Amino acid sequence: MFTSVLMIEKALTSADVEFVTTLHGEEPVSFHVLLQPRGEQADRLLRAIDDIALGEIDEAAREGETPEGEAATSEGERALEVSLKALRAAGGEAEGRLVENHPLDALKSLVADVGADEVIVLTDPHYVEEFFHRDWASRARHKVGVPVLKLFSHSKA
């Protein structure tokens, strides 16, 4: 069985699930999902710049409405539950948890604990962070000791 640690920031869409569950052909995959809900660490300005870079001006204007803190945690719990159910329905084994602080430390620990074969970082584009190599995938490549695959999530289910 192939073991993947999947790091996400929102619920997986059906296209996301199909993508990650078919990456290894017919080989069975066990997913260990880490979801970090938006919290105080999320920088609204960077998210707004990313929205503008994608041409999503309306989204940039609504960044202030995005739940953070406790509200983001309950939304994150629902997103994690939906994602785990979808991965299981697609034939994969899946377990997961929310990560509130230090996601890369949690990632490194989980990779070691489960003997992961790879890390998949599946997020929306974060152009500013990616340009400066401060995104999760770039930073994880220096921490985890296994291949790290960066994928962009599909925005609509």
PDB file of C-alpha atoms in Angstrom:
ATOM      1  CA  MET A   1       0.000   0.000   0.000  1.00  0.00           C
ATOM      2  CA  PHE A   2       1.229   3.475  -0.931  1.00  0.00           C
ATOM      3  CA  THR A   3       1.062   6.004   1.922  1.00  0.00           C
ATOM      4  CA  SER A   4       0.411   9.666   1.101  1.00  0.00           C
ATOM      5  CA  VAL A   5       0.181  12.599   3.452  1.00  0.00           C
ATOM      6  CA  LEU A   6      -2.246  15.070   1.918  1.00  0.00           C
ATOM      7  CA  MET A   7      -2.033  18.671   3.119  1.00  0.00           C
ATOM      8  CA  ILE A   8      -5.092  20.768   2.273  1.00  0.00           C
ATOM      9  CA  GLU A   9      -6.668  24.097   3.240  1.00  0.00           C
ATOM     10  CA  LYS A  10     -10.305  23.480   2.249  1.00  0.00           C
ATOM     11  CA  ALA A  11     -12.675  20.650   1.396  1.00  0.00           C
ATOM     12  CA  LEU A  12     -11.644  18.518  -1.548  1.00  0.00           C
ATOM     13  CA  THR A  13     -13.781  18.818  -4.659  1.00  0.00           C
ATOM     14  CA  SER A  14     -14.828  15.741  -6.620  1.00  0.00           C
ATOM     15  CA  ALA A  15     -12.160  16.618  -9.206  1.00  0.00           C
ATOM     16  CA  ASP A  16      -9.507  16.862  -6.464  1.00  0.00           C
ATOM     17  CA  VAL A  17     -10.486  13.454  -5.098  1.00  0.00           C
ATOM     18  CA  GLU A  18     -10.384  11.858  -8.525  1.00  0.00           C
ATOM     19  CA  PHE A  19      -6.998  13.421  -9.193  1.00  0.00           C
ATOM     20  CA  VAL A  20      -5.258  12.295  -5.997  1.00  0.00           C
ATOM     21  CA  THR A  21      -6.835   8.841  -5.916  1.00  0.00           C
ATOM     22  CA  THR A  22      -5.708   8.040  -9.464  1.00  0.00           C
ATOM     23  CA  LEU A  23      -2.119   9.321  -9.209  1.00  0.00           C
ATOM     24  CA  HIS A  24      -0.783   5.830  -8.556  1.00  0.00           C
ATOM     25  CA  GLY A  25      -2.929   3.849 -10.954  1.00  0.00           C
ATOM     26  CA  GLU A  26      -4.384   0.714  -9.429  1.00  0.00           C
ATOM     27  CA  GLU A  27      -2.081   0.661  -6.400  1.00  0.00           C
ATOM     28  CA  PRO A  28      -4.073   1.061  -3.163  1.00  0.00           C
ATOM     29  CA  VAL A  29      -3.402   4.313  -1.322  1.00  0.00           C
ATOM     30  CA  SER A  30      -3.709   5.253   2.312  1.00  0.00           C
ATOM     31  CA  PHE A  31      -4.246   8.988   2.859  1.00  0.00           C
ATOM     32  CA  HIS A  32      -3.335  10.855   6.019  1.00  0.00           C
ATOM     33  CA  VAL A  33      -4.945  14.269   5.659  1.00  0.00           C
ATOM     34  CA  LEU A  34      -3.850  17.453   7.410  1.00  0.00           C
ATOM     35  CA  LEU A  35      -6.178  20.414   7.032  1.00  0.00           C
ATOM     36  CA  GLN A  36      -5.238  23.824   8.348  1.00  0.00           C
ATOM     37  CA  PRO A  37      -8.253  26.106   8.586  1.00  0.00           C
ATOM     38  CA  ARG A  38      -7.628  29.774   8.080  1.00  0.00           C
ATOM     39  CA  GLY A  39      -6.747  31.406  11.358  1.00  0.00           C
ATOM     40  CA  GLU A  40      -4.764  34.305  12.652  1.00  0.00           C
ATOM     41  CA  GLN A  41      -1.749  33.186  10.603  1.00  0.00           C
ATOM     42  CA  ALA A  42      -3.631  33.809   7.374  1.00  0.00           C
ATOM     43  CA  ASP A  43      -2.696  37.091   5.798  1.00  0.00           C
ATOM     44  CA  ARG A  44      -5.677  38.747   4.156  1.00  0.00           C
ATOM     45  CA  LEU A  45      -3.472  41.001   2.042  1.00  0.00           C
ATOM     46  CA  LEU A  46      -1.614  38.052   0.495  1.00  0.00           C
ATOM     47  CA  ARG A  47      -4.910  36.262  -0.193  1.00  0.00           C
ATOM     48  CA  ALA A  48      -6.305  39.416  -1.813  1.00  0.00           C
ATOM     49  CA  ILE A  49      -3.198  39.765  -4.005  1.00  0.00           C
ATOM     50  CA  ASP A  50      -3.584  36.122  -5.065  1.00  0.00           C
ATOM     51  CA  ASP A  51      -7.243  36.760  -5.924  1.00  0.00           C
ATOM     52  CA  ILE A  52      -6.300  39.782  -8.023  1.00  0.00           C
ATOM     53  CA  ALA A  53      -3.558  37.807  -9.788  1.00  0.00           C
ATOM     54  CA  LEU A  54      -6.202  35.229 -10.705  1.00  0.00           C
ATOM     55  CA  GLY A  55      -8.517  37.947 -11.972  1.00  0.00           C
ATOM     56  CA  GLU A  56     -10.991  37.342  -9.164  1.00  0.00           C
ATOM     57  CA  ILE A  57     -11.531  40.945  -8.103  1.00  0.00           C
ATOM     58  CA  ASP A  58     -14.832  40.162  -6.352  1.00  0.00           C
ATOM     59  CA  GLU A  59     -13.093  37.505  -4.240  1.00  0.00           C
ATOM     60  CA  ALA A  60     -10.389  39.983  -3.238  1.00  0.00           C
ATOM     61  CA  ALA A  61     -13.050  42.382  -1.989  1.00  0.00           C
ATOM     62  CA  ARG A  62     -14.626  39.615   0.108  1.00  0.00           C
ATOM     63  CA  GLU A  63     -11.439  38.501   1.902  1.00  0.00           C
ATOM     64  CA  GLY A  64     -12.553  40.354   5.021  1.00  0.00           C
ATOM     65  CA  GLU A  65     -15.618  38.100   5.202  1.00  0.00           C
ATOM     66  CA  THR A  66     -13.549  34.894   5.308  1.00  0.00           C
ATOM     67  CA  PRO A  67     -13.973  33.106   8.652  1.00  0.00           C
ATOM     68  CA  GLU A  68     -10.932  33.068  10.889  1.00  0.00           C
ATOM     69  CA  GLY A  69     -10.139  31.758  14.347  1.00  0.00           C
ATOM     70  CA  GLU A  70     -12.890  29.680  15.977  1.00  0.00           C
ATOM     71  CA  ALA A  71     -15.294  30.144  13.049  1.00  0.00           C
ATOM     72  CA  ALA A  72     -12.647  28.801  10.672  1.00  0.00           C
ATOM     73  CA  THR A  73     -12.068  25.792  12.940  1.00  0.00           C
ATOM     74  CA  SER A  74     -15.678  24.608  12.801  1.00  0.00           C
ATOM     75  CA  GLU A  75     -15.720  25.175   9.040  1.00  0.00           C
ATOM     76  CA  GLY A  76     -12.428  23.271   8.841  1.00  0.00           C
ATOM     77  CA  GLU A  77     -13.876  20.321  10.760  1.00  0.00           C
ATOM     78  CA  ARG A  78     -16.723  20.068   8.251  1.00  0.00           C
ATOM     79  CA  ALA A  79     -14.296  20.368   5.331  1.00  0.00           C
ATOM     80  CA  LEU A  80     -12.105  17.612   6.764  1.00  0.00           C
ATOM     81  CA  GLU A  81     -15.085  15.311   7.317  1.00  0.00           C
ATOM     82  CA  VAL A  82     -16.334  15.846   3.749  1.00  0.00           C
ATOM     83  CA  SER A  83     -12.852  15.250   2.340  1.00  0.00           C
ATOM     84  CA  LEU A  84     -12.271  12.031   4.293  1.00  0.00           C
ATOM     85  CA  LYS A  85     -15.660  10.634   3.252  1.00  0.00           C
ATOM     86  CA  ALA A  86     -14.948  11.452  -0.396  1.00  0.00           C
ATOM     87  CA  LEU A  87     -11.520   9.789  -0.313  1.00  0.00           C
ATOM     88  CA  ARG A  88     -12.998   6.666   1.284  1.00  0.00           C
ATOM     89  CA  ALA A  89     -15.851   6.576  -1.232  1.00  0.00           C
ATOM     90  CA  ALA A  90     -13.249   6.667  -4.018  1.00  0.00           C
ATOM     91  CA  GLY A  91     -11.645   3.529  -2.593  1.00  0.00           C
ATOM     92  CA  GLY A  92      -8.802   4.958  -0.551  1.00  0.00           C
ATOM     93  CA  GLU A  93      -8.130   4.579   3.128  1.00  0.00           C
ATOM     94  CA  ALA A  94      -8.302   7.967   4.816  1.00  0.00           C
ATOM     95  CA  GLU A  95      -7.846   9.486   8.224  1.00  0.00           C
ATOM     96  CA  GLY A  96      -7.104  13.052   9.138  1.00  0.00           C
ATOM     97  CA  ARG A  97      -6.983  15.898  11.566  1.00  0.00           C
ATOM     98  CA  LEU A  98      -6.990  19.660  11.784  1.00  0.00           C
ATOM     99  CA  VAL A  99      -3.735  21.512  12.318  1.00  0.00           C
ATOM    100  CA  GLU A 100      -4.032  24.891  13.953  1.00  0.00           C
ATOM    101  CA  ASN A 101      -0.414  25.890  14.542  1.00  0.00           C
ATOM    102  CA  HIS A 102       2.897  25.079  12.891  1.00  0.00           C
ATOM    103  CA  PRO A 103       1.585  22.993   9.977  1.00  0.00           C
ATOM    104  CA  LEU A 104       5.043  22.074   8.716  1.00  0.00           C
ATOM    105  CA  ASP A 105       6.069  20.688  12.108  1.00  0.00           C
ATOM    106  CA  ALA A 106       2.878  18.602  12.159  1.00  0.00           C
ATOM    107  CA  LEU A 107       3.594  17.484   8.603  1.00  0.00           C
ATOM    108  CA  LYS A 108       7.145  16.406   9.391  1.00  0.00           C
ATOM    109  CA  SER A 109       5.984  14.490  12.458  1.00  0.00           C
ATOM    110  CA  LEU A 110       3.157  12.753  10.591  1.00  0.00           C
ATOM    111  CA  VAL A 111       5.413  11.746   7.682  1.00  0.00           C
ATOM    112  CA  ALA A 112       7.764  10.070  10.149  1.00  0.00           C
ATOM    113  CA  ASP A 113       4.970   8.494  12.224  1.00  0.00           C
ATOM    114  CA  VAL A 114       3.193   6.837   9.292  1.00  0.00           C
ATOM    115  CA  GLY A 115       6.250   6.111   7.150  1.00  0.00           C
ATOM    116  CA  ALA A 116       4.810   8.167   4.284  1.00  0.00           C
ATOM    117  CA  ASP A 117       6.005   7.583   0.740  1.00  0.00           C
ATOM    118  CA  GLU A 118       5.122  11.106  -0.381  1.00  0.00           C
ATOM    119  CA  VAL A 119       3.508  14.389   0.563  1.00  0.00           C
ATOM    120  CA  ILE A 120       0.862  15.986  -1.629  1.00  0.00           C
ATOM    121  CA  VAL A 121       0.184  19.669  -1.010  1.00  0.00           C
ATOM    122  CA  LEU A 122      -3.167  20.514  -2.599  1.00  0.00           C
ATOM    123  CA  THR A 123      -4.060  24.199  -2.270  1.00  0.00           C
ATOM    124  CA  ASP A 124      -5.320  27.169  -4.207  1.00  0.00           C
ATOM    125  CA  PRO A 125      -2.547  29.094  -5.953  1.00  0.00           C
ATOM    126  CA  HIS A 126      -0.659  31.410  -3.615  1.00  0.00           C
ATOM    127  CA  TYR A 127       1.440  33.387  -6.058  1.00  0.00           C
ATOM    128  CA  VAL A 128       3.205  35.702  -3.638  1.00  0.00           C
ATOM    129  CA  GLU A 129       4.232  32.881  -1.294  1.00  0.00           C
ATOM    130  CA  GLU A 130       5.215  30.629  -4.197  1.00  0.00           C
ATOM    131  CA  PHE A 131       7.320  33.352  -5.802  1.00  0.00           C
ATOM    132  CA  PHE A 132       9.320  33.685  -2.587  1.00  0.00           C
ATOM    133  CA  HIS A 133       9.260  29.908  -1.953  1.00  0.00           C
ATOM    134  CA  ARG A 134       7.342  30.406   1.290  1.00  0.00           C
ATOM    135  CA  ASP A 135       4.412  28.159   0.349  1.00  0.00           C
ATOM    136  CA  TRP A 136       3.871  24.843   2.120  1.00  0.00           C
ATOM    137  CA  ALA A 137       5.270  22.693  -0.684  1.00  0.00           C
ATOM    138  CA  SER A 138       8.504  24.671  -1.067  1.00  0.00           C
ATOM    139  CA  ARG A 139       9.144  24.707   2.662  1.00  0.00           C
ATOM    140  CA  ALA A 140       8.151  21.055   3.134  1.00  0.00           C
ATOM    141  CA  ARG A 141      10.705  19.894   0.566  1.00  0.00           C
ATOM    142  CA  HIS A 142      13.430  20.904   3.021  1.00  0.00           C
ATOM    143  CA  LYS A 143      11.822  19.228   6.041  1.00  0.00           C
ATOM    144  CA  VAL A 144      10.154  15.917   5.327  1.00  0.00           C
ATOM    145  CA  GLY A 145      12.669  13.672   3.552  1.00  0.00           C
ATOM    146  CA  VAL A 146      10.164  12.288   1.021  1.00  0.00           C
ATOM    147  CA  PRO A 147       9.007  13.593  -2.382  1.00  0.00           C
ATOM    148  CA  VAL A 148       6.614  16.562  -2.180  1.00  0.00           C
ATOM    149  CA  LEU A 149       4.099  17.082  -4.961  1.00  0.00           C
ATOM    150  CA  LYS A 150       2.445  20.505  -5.307  1.00  0.00           C
ATOM    151  CA  LEU A 151      -1.020  20.442  -6.906  1.00  0.00           C
ATOM    152  CA  PHE A 152      -3.568  23.202  -7.383  1.00  0.00           C
ATOM    153  CA  SER A 153      -7.044  22.436  -6.137  1.00  0.00           C
ATOM    154  CA  HIS A 154     -10.132  22.769  -8.264  1.00  0.00           C
ATOM    155  CA  SER A 155     -12.334  25.570  -7.000  1.00  0.00           C
ATOM    156  CA  LYS A 156     -15.714  24.089  -7.891  1.00  0.00           C
ATOM    157  CA  ALA A 157     -17.022  20.636  -6.974  1.00  0.00           C
TER     158      ALA A 157
END
